[in-house]
Short mmCIF file of C-alpha atoms and ligand atoms in Angstrom, two decimals:
data_model
loop_
_atom_site.label_atom_id
_atom_site.label_comp_id
_atom_site.label_asym_id
_atom_site.label_seq_id
_atom_site.Cartn_x
_atom_site.Cartn_y
_atom_site.Cartn_z
CA LEU F 1 -10.30 -18.13 -35.87
CA ALA F 2 -9.27 -17.25 -32.33
CA GLN F 3 -6.51 -14.96 -31.21
CA THR F 4 -5.26 -13.42 -28.00
CA ILE F 5 -2.89 -10.47 -28.20
CA GLY F 6 -0.91 -9.46 -25.13
CA VAL F 7 -3.50 -10.97 -22.84
CA THR F 8 -2.73 -10.51 -19.18
CA LYS F 9 -4.99 -11.67 -16.36
CA THR F 10 -4.30 -10.65 -12.83
CA TYR F 11 -6.47 -11.54 -9.86
CA SER F 12 -6.36 -9.34 -6.77
CA LEU F 13 -7.17 -11.00 -3.51
CA GLY F 14 -6.90 -9.72 0.02
CA SER F 15 -3.63 -11.61 0.29
CA GLY F 16 -2.06 -10.08 -2.84
CA LYS F 17 -2.02 -10.31 -6.60
CA VAL F 18 -1.93 -13.47 -8.68
CA CYS F 19 -0.79 -13.10 -12.26
CA ALA F 20 -2.51 -16.01 -14.00
CA LEU F 21 -1.58 -14.96 -17.56
CA GLN F 22 1.22 -12.66 -18.67
CA LYS F 23 1.09 -11.02 -22.11
CA VAL F 24 -0.07 -14.16 -23.86
CA ASP F 25 -0.02 -14.07 -27.67
CA PHE F 26 -1.83 -17.11 -28.90
CA SER F 27 -3.65 -17.84 -32.12
CA VAL F 28 -5.52 -20.75 -33.63
CA MET F 29 -6.44 -21.12 -37.31
CA ALA F 30 -9.86 -22.36 -38.34
CA GLY F 31 -9.84 -26.16 -38.49
CA GLU F 32 -6.77 -26.57 -36.28
CA TYR F 33 -6.53 -28.97 -33.34
CA VAL F 34 -4.32 -27.47 -30.65
CA SER F 35 -3.40 -28.87 -27.23
CA ILE F 36 -2.35 -26.56 -24.41
CA VAL F 37 -0.18 -28.29 -21.85
CA GLY F 38 1.40 -27.10 -18.65
CA PRO F 39 1.58 -27.75 -14.94
CA SER F 40 -1.35 -27.43 -12.61
CA GLY F 41 -1.91 -23.71 -12.01
CA SER F 42 -0.05 -22.57 -15.13
CA GLY F 43 -3.06 -20.71 -16.61
CA LYS F 44 -4.76 -23.14 -19.01
CA SER F 45 -8.32 -22.71 -17.73
CA THR F 46 -7.82 -18.97 -17.40
CA LEU F 47 -6.74 -18.79 -21.05
CA PHE F 48 -9.84 -20.77 -21.98
CA ASN F 49 -12.03 -18.32 -20.09
CA MET F 50 -10.52 -15.50 -22.16
CA ILE F 51 -10.99 -17.25 -25.51
CA GLY F 52 -14.46 -18.48 -24.58
CA ALA F 53 -15.55 -14.97 -23.60
CA LEU F 54 -16.41 -16.13 -20.07
CA ASP F 55 -14.10 -13.63 -18.46
CA GLN F 56 -12.21 -10.50 -19.53
CA PRO F 57 -8.47 -9.96 -19.58
CA THR F 58 -6.93 -7.36 -17.28
CA SER F 59 -5.19 -6.07 -20.43
CA GLY F 60 -4.77 -7.19 -24.01
CA GLU F 61 -7.34 -8.22 -26.63
CA VAL F 62 -9.19 -11.34 -27.61
CA PHE F 63 -10.41 -11.76 -31.19
CA LEU F 64 -12.86 -14.36 -32.46
CA ASP F 65 -13.25 -14.36 -36.25
CA ASP F 66 -11.35 -11.07 -36.24
CA ILE F 67 -13.90 -9.43 -33.94
CA ASP F 68 -12.63 -7.87 -30.74
CA ILE F 69 -14.94 -9.51 -28.25
CA ALA F 70 -14.58 -6.63 -25.80
CA GLN F 71 -16.73 -4.64 -28.25
CA LEU F 72 -19.64 -7.07 -28.19
CA ASP F 73 -22.76 -6.44 -26.20
CA SER F 74 -24.24 -9.05 -23.90
CA ASN F 75 -26.64 -10.43 -26.54
CA GLU F 76 -23.83 -10.93 -29.00
CA LEU F 77 -21.69 -12.58 -26.31
CA ALA F 78 -24.57 -14.86 -25.34
CA TRP F 79 -24.96 -15.91 -28.95
CA LEU F 80 -21.23 -16.66 -29.19
CA ARG F 81 -21.25 -18.84 -26.10
CA CYS F 82 -24.43 -20.62 -27.14
CA ARG F 83 -23.93 -21.17 -30.86
CA LYS F 84 -20.33 -20.71 -31.86
CA ILE F 85 -18.33 -22.09 -28.93
CA GLY F 86 -18.75 -25.42 -27.16
CA TYR F 87 -17.13 -25.37 -23.74
CA ILE F 88 -16.28 -28.58 -21.86
CA PHE F 89 -15.57 -27.43 -18.32
CA GLN F 90 -12.86 -29.00 -16.17
CA THR F 91 -15.38 -29.32 -13.33
CA PHE F 92 -18.31 -30.17 -15.63
CA ASN F 93 -20.74 -27.47 -14.39
CA LEU F 94 -23.82 -29.58 -15.03
CA ILE F 95 -27.16 -28.43 -13.69
CA PRO F 96 -27.74 -30.62 -10.63
CA VAL F 97 -31.52 -30.73 -10.76
CA MET F 98 -31.69 -31.74 -14.41
CA SER F 99 -31.20 -35.15 -15.97
CA ALA F 100 -28.42 -35.91 -18.45
CA ILE F 101 -30.73 -35.51 -21.45
CA ASP F 102 -32.10 -32.22 -20.11
CA ASN F 103 -28.60 -30.90 -19.48
CA VAL F 104 -27.68 -31.72 -23.08
CA THR F 105 -30.83 -30.30 -24.69
CA LEU F 106 -30.80 -27.05 -22.71
CA PRO F 107 -28.38 -25.20 -25.05
CA MET F 108 -30.51 -26.31 -27.99
CA ILE F 109 -33.65 -24.92 -26.38
CA PHE F 110 -31.78 -21.63 -25.93
CA ALA F 111 -30.80 -21.76 -29.59
CA GLY F 112 -34.44 -22.09 -30.59
CA VAL F 113 -34.27 -25.72 -31.69
CA GLU F 114 -37.71 -27.25 -31.36
CA SER F 115 -38.17 -29.76 -28.59
CA GLU F 116 -38.48 -33.04 -30.49
CA ALA F 117 -35.44 -32.40 -32.67
CA SER F 118 -33.37 -31.39 -29.66
CA VAL F 119 -34.29 -34.53 -27.71
CA GLU F 120 -33.45 -36.68 -30.71
CA ARG F 121 -30.05 -35.01 -31.09
CA GLY F 122 -29.48 -35.14 -27.34
CA ILE F 123 -30.06 -38.89 -27.28
CA ASP F 124 -27.70 -39.33 -30.22
CA LEU F 125 -24.95 -37.31 -28.54
CA LEU F 126 -25.28 -39.17 -25.25
CA ASP F 127 -25.17 -42.42 -27.21
CA GLN F 128 -21.94 -41.26 -28.88
CA VAL F 129 -20.32 -40.80 -25.47
CA GLY F 130 -21.61 -44.17 -24.26
CA LEU F 131 -24.44 -42.91 -22.06
CA LYS F 132 -27.65 -43.94 -23.79
CA GLU F 133 -28.51 -46.03 -20.69
CA ARG F 134 -28.17 -42.97 -18.45
CA LEU F 135 -30.44 -40.37 -20.13
CA HIS F 136 -32.60 -39.74 -17.08
CA HIS F 137 -29.95 -39.83 -14.39
CA ARG F 138 -29.16 -36.57 -12.68
CA PRO F 139 -25.51 -35.63 -12.11
CA ASN F 140 -25.41 -37.03 -8.57
CA GLU F 141 -26.73 -40.32 -9.96
CA LEU F 142 -23.80 -40.56 -12.36
CA SER F 143 -20.16 -41.54 -11.92
CA GLY F 144 -17.48 -38.86 -12.25
CA GLY F 145 -16.53 -39.97 -15.74
CA GLN F 146 -20.19 -40.15 -16.76
CA GLN F 147 -20.71 -36.55 -15.61
CA GLN F 148 -17.68 -35.58 -17.64
CA ARG F 149 -19.17 -37.25 -20.70
CA VAL F 150 -22.50 -35.45 -20.24
CA ALA F 151 -20.51 -32.20 -20.22
CA ILE F 152 -18.86 -33.28 -23.46
CA ALA F 153 -22.16 -34.15 -25.13
CA ARG F 154 -23.64 -30.83 -24.02
CA ALA F 155 -20.74 -28.87 -25.53
CA LEU F 156 -21.42 -30.47 -28.93
CA ALA F 157 -25.16 -29.85 -28.89
CA ASN F 158 -25.33 -26.73 -31.07
CA ARG F 159 -22.65 -27.91 -33.52
CA PRO F 160 -20.15 -25.23 -32.45
CA SER F 161 -17.35 -24.24 -34.83
CA LEU F 162 -14.93 -23.97 -31.88
CA ILE F 163 -14.63 -26.45 -29.01
CA LEU F 164 -12.76 -25.56 -25.83
CA ALA F 165 -12.13 -28.84 -24.03
CA ASP F 166 -10.66 -28.34 -20.55
CA GLU F 167 -9.16 -31.67 -19.46
CA PRO F 168 -11.97 -33.69 -21.09
CA THR F 169 -10.47 -37.10 -20.25
CA GLY F 170 -9.30 -36.38 -16.70
CA ASN F 171 -11.89 -38.69 -15.14
CA LEU F 172 -11.93 -41.37 -17.80
CA ASP F 173 -10.24 -44.74 -18.06
CA LEU F 174 -7.99 -45.19 -21.07
CA ALA F 175 -10.52 -46.94 -23.30
CA THR F 176 -13.31 -44.42 -22.69
CA GLY F 177 -10.77 -41.60 -23.04
CA GLN F 178 -9.78 -42.99 -26.43
CA GLU F 179 -13.40 -42.87 -27.56
CA ILE F 180 -13.58 -39.21 -26.63
CA ILE F 181 -10.30 -38.47 -28.39
CA HIS F 182 -11.64 -40.14 -31.55
CA LEU F 183 -14.94 -38.30 -31.26
CA LEU F 184 -13.18 -34.93 -31.13
CA GLN F 185 -10.74 -35.95 -33.83
CA ALA F 186 -13.60 -36.90 -36.15
CA LEU F 187 -15.30 -33.54 -35.57
CA ASN F 188 -12.02 -31.87 -36.45
CA GLN F 189 -11.10 -33.96 -39.48
CA ASP F 190 -14.54 -34.61 -40.97
CA HIS F 191 -16.32 -31.37 -40.07
CA GLY F 192 -13.51 -28.84 -39.77
CA VAL F 193 -14.36 -28.00 -36.16
CA THR F 194 -11.57 -26.05 -34.48
CA ILE F 195 -10.51 -27.72 -31.24
CA ILE F 196 -8.45 -26.35 -28.38
CA THR F 197 -7.85 -28.73 -25.48
CA ALA F 198 -6.12 -28.18 -22.16
CA THR F 199 -4.82 -31.57 -21.24
CA HIS F 200 -2.11 -33.73 -19.75
CA ASP F 201 -3.36 -36.85 -21.54
CA LEU F 202 -0.51 -37.95 -23.80
CA LYS F 203 -2.84 -39.69 -26.26
CA MET F 204 -4.87 -36.53 -26.67
CA ILE F 205 -1.71 -34.49 -27.15
CA GLU F 206 -0.54 -36.93 -29.83
CA ALA F 207 -3.80 -36.44 -31.71
CA SER F 208 -3.34 -32.69 -32.08
CA ASP F 209 -1.71 -30.64 -34.85
CA ARG F 210 0.14 -28.36 -32.51
CA VAL F 211 1.11 -28.35 -28.85
CA VAL F 212 1.53 -25.11 -26.91
CA HIS F 213 3.37 -25.18 -23.57
CA LEU F 214 2.25 -22.85 -20.80
CA LEU F 215 4.29 -22.19 -17.66
CA ASP F 216 3.46 -19.63 -14.97
CA GLY F 217 1.05 -17.81 -17.27
CA ARG F 218 3.42 -17.56 -20.24
CA ILE F 219 3.78 -19.51 -23.46
CA VAL F 220 7.24 -21.02 -23.28
CA ASN F 221 7.31 -23.45 -26.19
CA GLU F 222 5.36 -24.62 -29.18
CA GLU F 223 5.74 -27.68 -31.36
CA ARG F 224 4.02 -29.05 -34.40
CA ASN F 225 2.99 -32.67 -34.56
CA GLU F 226 3.79 -34.52 -37.74
CA ARG F 227 0.49 -36.18 -38.44
CA ASP F 228 -0.26 -38.41 -41.41
CA LEU W 1 -8.02 -53.81 7.80
CA ALA W 2 -10.97 -53.39 5.45
CA GLN W 3 -13.21 -56.06 4.01
CA THR W 4 -16.41 -56.25 2.01
CA ILE W 5 -18.30 -59.54 1.91
CA GLY W 6 -20.92 -60.08 -0.77
CA VAL W 7 -21.52 -56.37 -1.08
CA THR W 8 -24.24 -55.46 -3.54
CA LYS W 9 -25.42 -51.95 -4.24
CA THR W 10 -28.48 -51.32 -6.31
CA TYR W 11 -29.93 -47.92 -7.03
CA SER W 12 -33.61 -47.64 -7.89
CA LEU W 13 -34.61 -44.72 -10.04
CA GLY W 14 -37.88 -43.92 -11.73
CA SER W 15 -36.42 -45.33 -14.92
CA GLY W 16 -35.37 -48.67 -13.41
CA LYS W 17 -32.69 -50.33 -11.33
CA VAL W 18 -28.96 -49.81 -11.63
CA CYS W 19 -26.78 -52.48 -10.12
CA ALA W 20 -23.58 -50.60 -9.28
CA LEU W 21 -21.92 -53.44 -7.33
CA GLN W 22 -22.69 -57.17 -7.46
CA LYS W 23 -21.64 -59.43 -4.58
CA VAL W 24 -18.23 -57.87 -4.22
CA ASP W 25 -15.76 -59.68 -1.98
CA PHE W 26 -12.83 -57.42 -1.45
CA SER W 27 -10.26 -57.19 1.31
CA VAL W 28 -7.24 -55.10 2.10
CA MET W 29 -4.59 -55.92 4.71
CA ALA W 30 -3.21 -53.25 7.00
CA GLY W 31 -0.29 -51.51 5.32
CA GLU W 32 -1.23 -52.57 1.80
CA TYR W 33 -1.38 -50.24 -1.19
CA VAL W 34 -4.12 -51.38 -3.56
CA SER W 35 -5.29 -49.81 -6.83
CA ILE W 36 -8.80 -50.39 -8.13
CA VAL W 37 -9.05 -50.01 -11.87
CA GLY W 38 -11.96 -50.29 -14.26
CA PRO W 39 -13.93 -48.40 -16.87
CA SER W 40 -15.92 -45.29 -16.14
CA GLY W 41 -19.12 -46.40 -14.41
CA SER W 42 -17.77 -49.79 -13.26
CA GLY W 43 -18.39 -49.12 -9.55
CA LYS W 44 -15.11 -47.79 -8.12
CA SER W 45 -16.53 -44.76 -6.33
CA THR W 46 -19.50 -46.79 -5.12
CA LEU W 47 -17.13 -49.37 -3.60
CA PHE W 48 -15.27 -46.52 -1.90
CA ASN W 49 -18.51 -45.20 -0.44
CA MET W 50 -19.12 -48.66 1.07
CA ILE W 51 -15.63 -48.99 2.55
CA GLY W 52 -15.58 -45.38 3.73
CA ALA W 53 -18.94 -45.82 5.49
CA LEU W 54 -20.46 -42.99 3.46
CA ASP W 55 -23.23 -45.19 2.14
CA GLN W 56 -24.70 -48.58 2.94
CA PRO W 57 -24.81 -51.67 0.75
CA THR W 58 -28.17 -53.01 -0.42
CA SER W 59 -26.89 -56.37 0.87
CA GLY W 60 -23.64 -57.78 2.19
CA GLU W 61 -21.33 -56.60 4.97
CA VAL W 62 -18.50 -54.15 5.33
CA PHE W 63 -15.89 -54.67 8.04
CA LEU W 64 -13.29 -52.19 9.23
CA ASP W 65 -10.80 -53.65 11.72
CA ASP W 66 -13.13 -56.66 11.96
CA ILE W 67 -16.05 -54.50 13.08
CA ASP W 68 -19.26 -54.71 11.05
CA ILE W 69 -19.85 -51.05 10.37
CA ALA W 70 -23.60 -51.58 10.01
CA GLN W 71 -23.63 -52.07 13.80
CA LEU W 72 -22.06 -48.71 14.57
CA ASP W 73 -24.09 -45.77 15.77
CA SER W 74 -23.78 -42.35 14.18
CA ASN W 75 -21.18 -41.10 16.69
CA GLU W 76 -18.96 -44.10 16.05
CA LEU W 77 -19.35 -43.65 12.29
CA ALA W 78 -18.51 -39.96 12.55
CA TRP W 79 -15.36 -40.83 14.49
CA LEU W 80 -14.37 -43.35 11.81
CA ARG W 81 -14.80 -40.86 9.00
CA CYS W 82 -13.01 -38.11 10.90
CA ARG W 83 -10.09 -39.93 12.49
CA LYS W 84 -9.52 -43.29 10.90
CA ILE W 85 -10.28 -42.76 7.22
CA GLY W 86 -9.01 -40.02 4.91
CA TYR W 87 -11.21 -39.68 1.84
CA ILE W 88 -10.00 -37.89 -1.30
CA PHE W 89 -13.16 -37.34 -3.34
CA GLN W 90 -13.22 -37.61 -7.12
CA THR W 91 -15.06 -34.28 -7.27
CA PHE W 92 -13.12 -32.75 -4.35
CA ASN W 93 -16.13 -31.67 -2.23
CA LEU W 94 -14.37 -28.66 -0.77
CA ILE W 95 -16.36 -26.10 1.19
CA PRO W 96 -16.80 -23.19 -1.25
CA VAL W 97 -16.90 -20.39 1.30
CA MET W 98 -13.73 -21.46 3.10
CA SER W 99 -10.13 -20.89 2.12
CA ALA W 100 -7.71 -23.73 1.38
CA ILE W 101 -6.21 -23.58 4.87
CA ASP W 102 -9.64 -23.54 6.51
CA ASN W 103 -10.77 -26.50 4.42
CA VAL W 104 -7.71 -28.45 5.56
CA THR W 105 -7.93 -27.52 9.24
CA LEU W 106 -11.66 -28.20 9.54
CA PRO W 107 -11.29 -31.98 10.17
CA MET W 108 -8.67 -31.21 12.81
CA ILE W 109 -11.01 -28.80 14.59
CA PHE W 110 -13.61 -31.58 14.60
CA ALA W 111 -11.01 -33.95 16.04
CA GLY W 112 -10.38 -31.53 18.89
CA VAL W 113 -6.93 -30.39 17.76
CA GLU W 114 -6.27 -26.95 19.14
CA SER W 115 -6.27 -24.12 16.69
CA GLU W 116 -2.59 -23.16 16.49
CA ALA W 117 -1.39 -26.75 16.04
CA SER W 118 -4.00 -27.39 13.35
CA VAL W 119 -3.02 -24.29 11.36
CA GLU W 120 0.63 -25.26 11.59
CA ARG W 121 -0.11 -28.77 10.33
CA GLY W 122 -2.46 -27.40 7.67
CA ILE W 123 0.25 -25.14 6.29
CA ASP W 124 2.71 -28.03 6.26
CA LEU W 125 0.28 -30.29 4.38
CA LEU W 126 -0.54 -27.62 1.80
CA ASP W 127 3.18 -27.05 1.38
CA GLN W 128 3.67 -30.78 0.77
CA VAL W 129 1.17 -30.63 -2.11
CA GLY W 130 2.79 -27.48 -3.52
CA LEU W 131 0.18 -24.97 -2.35
CA LYS W 132 1.86 -22.89 0.31
CA GLU W 133 1.29 -19.82 -1.90
CA ARG W 134 -2.45 -20.51 -2.02
CA LEU W 135 -3.43 -20.85 1.65
CA HIS W 136 -6.08 -18.14 1.59
CA HIS W 137 -7.60 -18.84 -1.80
CA ARG W 138 -11.10 -20.21 -1.83
CA PRO W 139 -11.91 -23.12 -4.16
CA ASN W 140 -13.22 -20.88 -6.95
CA GLU W 141 -9.94 -18.95 -6.77
CA LEU W 142 -7.95 -22.10 -7.42
CA SER W 143 -7.25 -24.13 -10.54
CA GLY W 144 -8.83 -27.59 -10.90
CA GLY W 145 -5.63 -29.36 -9.98
CA GLN W 146 -5.08 -27.03 -7.02
CA GLN W 147 -8.56 -27.85 -5.71
CA GLN W 148 -7.71 -31.52 -6.07
CA ARG W 149 -4.55 -30.99 -4.04
CA VAL W 150 -6.44 -29.18 -1.28
CA ALA W 151 -8.73 -32.22 -1.13
CA ILE W 152 -5.64 -34.43 -0.81
CA ALA W 153 -4.13 -32.32 1.98
CA ARG W 154 -7.45 -32.32 3.83
CA ALA W 155 -7.68 -36.12 3.69
CA LEU W 156 -4.30 -36.40 5.41
CA ALA W 157 -5.05 -33.90 8.16
CA ASN W 158 -5.93 -36.29 10.99
CA ARG W 159 -3.24 -38.84 10.11
CA PRO W 160 -5.74 -41.52 9.05
CA SER W 161 -4.70 -45.15 9.03
CA LEU W 162 -6.68 -45.74 5.82
CA ILE W 163 -6.71 -43.44 2.80
CA LEU W 164 -9.36 -43.80 0.09
CA ALA W 165 -8.07 -41.84 -2.90
CA ASP W 166 -10.64 -41.59 -5.69
CA GLU W 167 -8.78 -40.61 -8.86
CA PRO W 168 -6.41 -38.27 -6.97
CA THR W 169 -4.31 -37.35 -10.02
CA GLY W 170 -7.12 -36.92 -12.58
CA ASN W 171 -6.63 -33.17 -12.83
CA LEU W 172 -2.87 -33.05 -12.47
CA ASP W 173 -0.06 -32.81 -14.98
CA LEU W 174 2.44 -35.65 -14.91
CA ALA W 175 5.03 -33.95 -12.73
CA THR W 176 2.56 -32.81 -10.08
CA GLY W 177 0.87 -36.22 -10.26
CA GLN W 178 4.24 -37.87 -9.56
CA GLU W 179 4.63 -35.74 -6.43
CA ILE W 180 1.26 -36.95 -5.18
CA ILE W 181 2.14 -40.56 -5.98
CA HIS W 182 5.37 -40.21 -4.00
CA LEU W 183 3.56 -38.50 -1.13
CA LEU W 184 1.11 -41.39 -0.82
CA GLN W 185 3.84 -43.97 -1.31
CA ALA W 186 5.87 -42.44 1.52
CA LEU W 187 2.86 -42.53 3.84
CA ASN W 188 2.45 -46.19 2.96
CA GLN W 189 6.09 -47.27 3.16
CA ASP W 190 7.29 -45.07 6.02
CA HIS W 191 4.17 -44.90 8.17
CA GLY W 192 2.29 -48.08 7.27
CA VAL W 193 -0.79 -46.18 6.12
CA THR W 194 -3.17 -48.43 4.16
CA ILE W 195 -3.98 -46.92 0.78
CA ILE W 196 -6.75 -47.80 -1.64
CA THR W 197 -6.86 -45.76 -4.85
CA ALA W 198 -9.36 -45.78 -7.70
CA THR W 199 -7.35 -44.66 -10.66
CA HIS W 200 -6.55 -44.97 -14.31
CA ASP W 201 -3.12 -43.36 -13.87
CA LEU W 202 -0.59 -45.99 -14.94
CA LYS W 203 2.16 -44.54 -12.74
CA MET W 204 -0.07 -44.76 -9.70
CA ILE W 205 -1.03 -48.33 -10.57
CA GLU W 206 2.65 -49.24 -10.89
CA ALA W 207 3.29 -47.91 -7.40
CA SER W 208 0.78 -50.24 -5.77
CA ASP W 209 1.21 -53.72 -4.27
CA ARG W 210 -1.91 -55.14 -5.82
CA VAL W 211 -4.27 -54.16 -8.64
CA VAL W 212 -7.94 -55.14 -8.57
CA HIS W 213 -9.97 -54.94 -11.78
CA LEU W 214 -13.63 -53.97 -11.60
CA LEU W 215 -16.05 -54.36 -14.49
CA ASP W 216 -19.80 -53.75 -14.35
CA GLY W 217 -19.81 -53.88 -10.56
CA ARG W 218 -17.84 -57.14 -10.24
CA ILE W 219 -14.23 -57.94 -9.49
CA VAL W 220 -12.98 -59.72 -12.60
CA ASN W 221 -9.23 -59.92 -12.06
CA GLU W 222 -6.51 -59.28 -9.54
CA GLU W 223 -2.76 -59.08 -9.90
CA ARG W 224 0.15 -58.53 -7.59
CA ASN W 225 2.86 -56.10 -8.52
CA GLU W 226 6.42 -57.25 -8.08
CA ARG W 227 7.86 -54.29 -6.26
CA ASP W 228 11.44 -53.99 -5.10
N1 LIG Z 1 -10.42 -16.18 -9.05
C1 LIG Z 1 -9.10 -16.33 -8.81
N2 LIG Z 1 -8.49 -15.56 -7.88
C2 LIG Z 1 -7.17 -15.70 -7.64
N3 LIG Z 1 -6.36 -16.57 -8.25
C3 LIG Z 1 -6.91 -17.36 -9.18
C4 LIG Z 1 -8.29 -17.30 -9.51
N4 LIG Z 1 -8.55 -18.23 -10.46
C5 LIG Z 1 -7.37 -18.84 -10.73
N5 LIG Z 1 -6.39 -18.32 -9.96
C6 LIG Z 1 -4.97 -18.69 -9.97
O1 LIG Z 1 -4.52 -18.52 -11.32
C7 LIG Z 1 -3.60 -19.56 -11.66
C8 LIG Z 1 -4.03 -20.21 -12.98
O2 LIG Z 1 -5.22 -20.90 -12.79
P1 LIG Z 1 -5.80 -21.87 -13.92
O3 LIG Z 1 -7.10 -22.38 -13.42
O4 LIG Z 1 -5.84 -21.15 -15.23
O5 LIG Z 1 -4.70 -23.02 -13.99
P2 LIG Z 1 -4.68 -24.36 -14.85
O6 LIG Z 1 -3.50 -24.33 -15.72
O7 LIG Z 1 -6.00 -24.57 -15.50
O8 LIG Z 1 -4.44 -25.47 -13.73
P3 LIG Z 1 -4.99 -26.98 -13.61
O9 LIG Z 1 -4.15 -27.82 -14.54
O10 LIG Z 1 -4.72 -27.30 -12.17
O11 LIG Z 1 -6.43 -26.99 -13.95
C9 LIG Z 1 -3.57 -20.54 -10.50
O12 LIG Z 1 -2.34 -20.43 -9.81
C10 LIG Z 1 -4.75 -20.15 -9.63
O13 LIG Z 1 -4.47 -20.27 -8.24
N1 LIG Z 2 -27.30 -42.35 -7.01
C1 LIG Z 2 -27.25 -43.15 -8.10
N2 LIG Z 2 -28.40 -43.55 -8.70
C2 LIG Z 2 -28.35 -44.32 -9.78
N3 LIG Z 2 -27.25 -44.81 -10.36
C3 LIG Z 2 -26.07 -44.45 -9.81
C4 LIG Z 2 -26.00 -43.60 -8.67
N4 LIG Z 2 -24.70 -43.41 -8.36
C5 LIG Z 2 -23.98 -44.11 -9.27
N5 LIG Z 2 -24.81 -44.74 -10.14
C6 LIG Z 2 -24.41 -45.61 -11.24
O1 LIG Z 2 -23.61 -46.66 -10.67
C7 LIG Z 2 -22.56 -47.00 -11.56
C8 LIG Z 2 -21.24 -46.97 -10.82
O2 LIG Z 2 -20.93 -45.66 -10.44
P1 LIG Z 2 -19.51 -45.30 -9.83
O3 LIG Z 2 -19.54 -43.83 -9.50
O4 LIG Z 2 -19.17 -46.20 -8.72
O5 LIG Z 2 -18.51 -45.57 -11.07
P2 LIG Z 2 -16.95 -45.33 -11.19
O6 LIG Z 2 -16.30 -46.64 -11.45
O7 LIG Z 2 -16.45 -44.54 -10.01
O8 LIG Z 2 -16.83 -44.44 -12.51
P3 LIG Z 2 -15.83 -43.26 -12.93
O9 LIG Z 2 -14.55 -43.92 -13.31
O10 LIG Z 2 -16.54 -42.64 -14.09
O11 LIG Z 2 -15.70 -42.34 -11.77
C9 LIG Z 2 -22.58 -46.00 -12.72
O12 LIG Z 2 -23.05 -46.66 -13.88
C10 LIG Z 2 -23.56 -44.93 -12.27
O13 LIG Z 2 -24.36 -44.44 -13.32
MG1 LIG Z 3 -7.51 -25.95 -15.27
MG1 LIG Z 4 -15.68 -42.65 -9.81
#
């Protein structure tokens, strides 16, 4: 479903070059649940930006459904990011002036879903992440973990076939984190949604089929989980 | 050192009232290391805003060093927040247009520390959190966990006697998180700094003297840790 071949990402700042990813070969099969683990600064979010078509590699290719995304025009990329991929950002990236329900329905409006159906689905998604009492709160009227859960609900809005979850439980207590892990697991097991998470949450790692270790921008290890 | 008496915080939105804290009696002795735990949305950050004088209770009092902070004028409050209290925000709150080193030295400039000494201390603090290679990166040129560590370094800049750490390891892998736990522990044990953390990190909770459980804006349980 998703593949990076020889992906390198180098940032050039006034103070020098930072090599965030070095020749990363990474692939995920449709329906897989993969966790990417590694120290802070090892390149997890950068890899997600490559796979999610939010940024371009300095060299190497990224394929989604066997299509080289560097060949897509901006409309095709927009469609990918809106319909095919659900991105849960590490720093949430909610729209500050919009309420929780409006943040969640926005991608559906972009996808052409009519207003009543999108509000109904938005309420259902926010209920699934425990926020049905917070529909009309704006991000600054929500706790950190509540903002994180709005970001999660939003990523699921258009029923994406690929979810990129960047540290989705970082701001959650263990019980709420478990609910999110089960939510993602159910999408994977019952609906075949492909899930890639960047995480250091051991429970989330346990729930995945495969764990890929990143260190200083390189994949250094990979292990399969024996799941029943 | 810090005490809340009957602190209640109610937010009124168009859609109704939210009672974030209900008659909370909470106190911390000088030199203590206390963890506040509780589900997402239970009131941890709100309690921190009360203690850190960043917001006012709807009713009840907050005392710092036996002074009712509601009686302080804005200069006295500014001094408190700059010199006495170090606040590590759950969502970092770094200044986007400034580099890591400038973010860390800013509180020192406000405290009247002269420029060369503040840069020297800033570099040392960033080194202590593993970021001496990232001094000139701005927040959007840093990973999530690196931004969190800049926020930690900044909170320590003026050698506060009270640190409020709101989920300081939420974006960190276990090894980096351990470094932060040891850093805070050393400040507490070697320098008598009072530390209050809001966290769901079990390792951080283990490191504290006392654990206070919050649920729906109320303290529901408290336990002492037997530490060697
Ligand atoms: N725009 C940028 N310019 C320069 N360097 C950058 C930029 N963005 C990221 N980096 C650097 O690239 C490296 C990888 O960053 P990335 O965000 O992918 O790490 P990460 O594994 O997600 O870390 P974390 O667990 O802390 O979120 C980091 O060392 C970071 O400082
Ligand atoms: N400005 C606001 N207006 C309305 N409600 C608010 C506001 N700020 C916070 N709340 C609500 O107050 C409650 C407590 O929020 P708080 O941020 O203290 O929780 P928390 O324990 O820090 O949660 P988390 O673990 O998710 O960070 C939440 O239910 C939140 O929705
Ligand atoms: Mg990251
Ligand atoms: Mg909070």
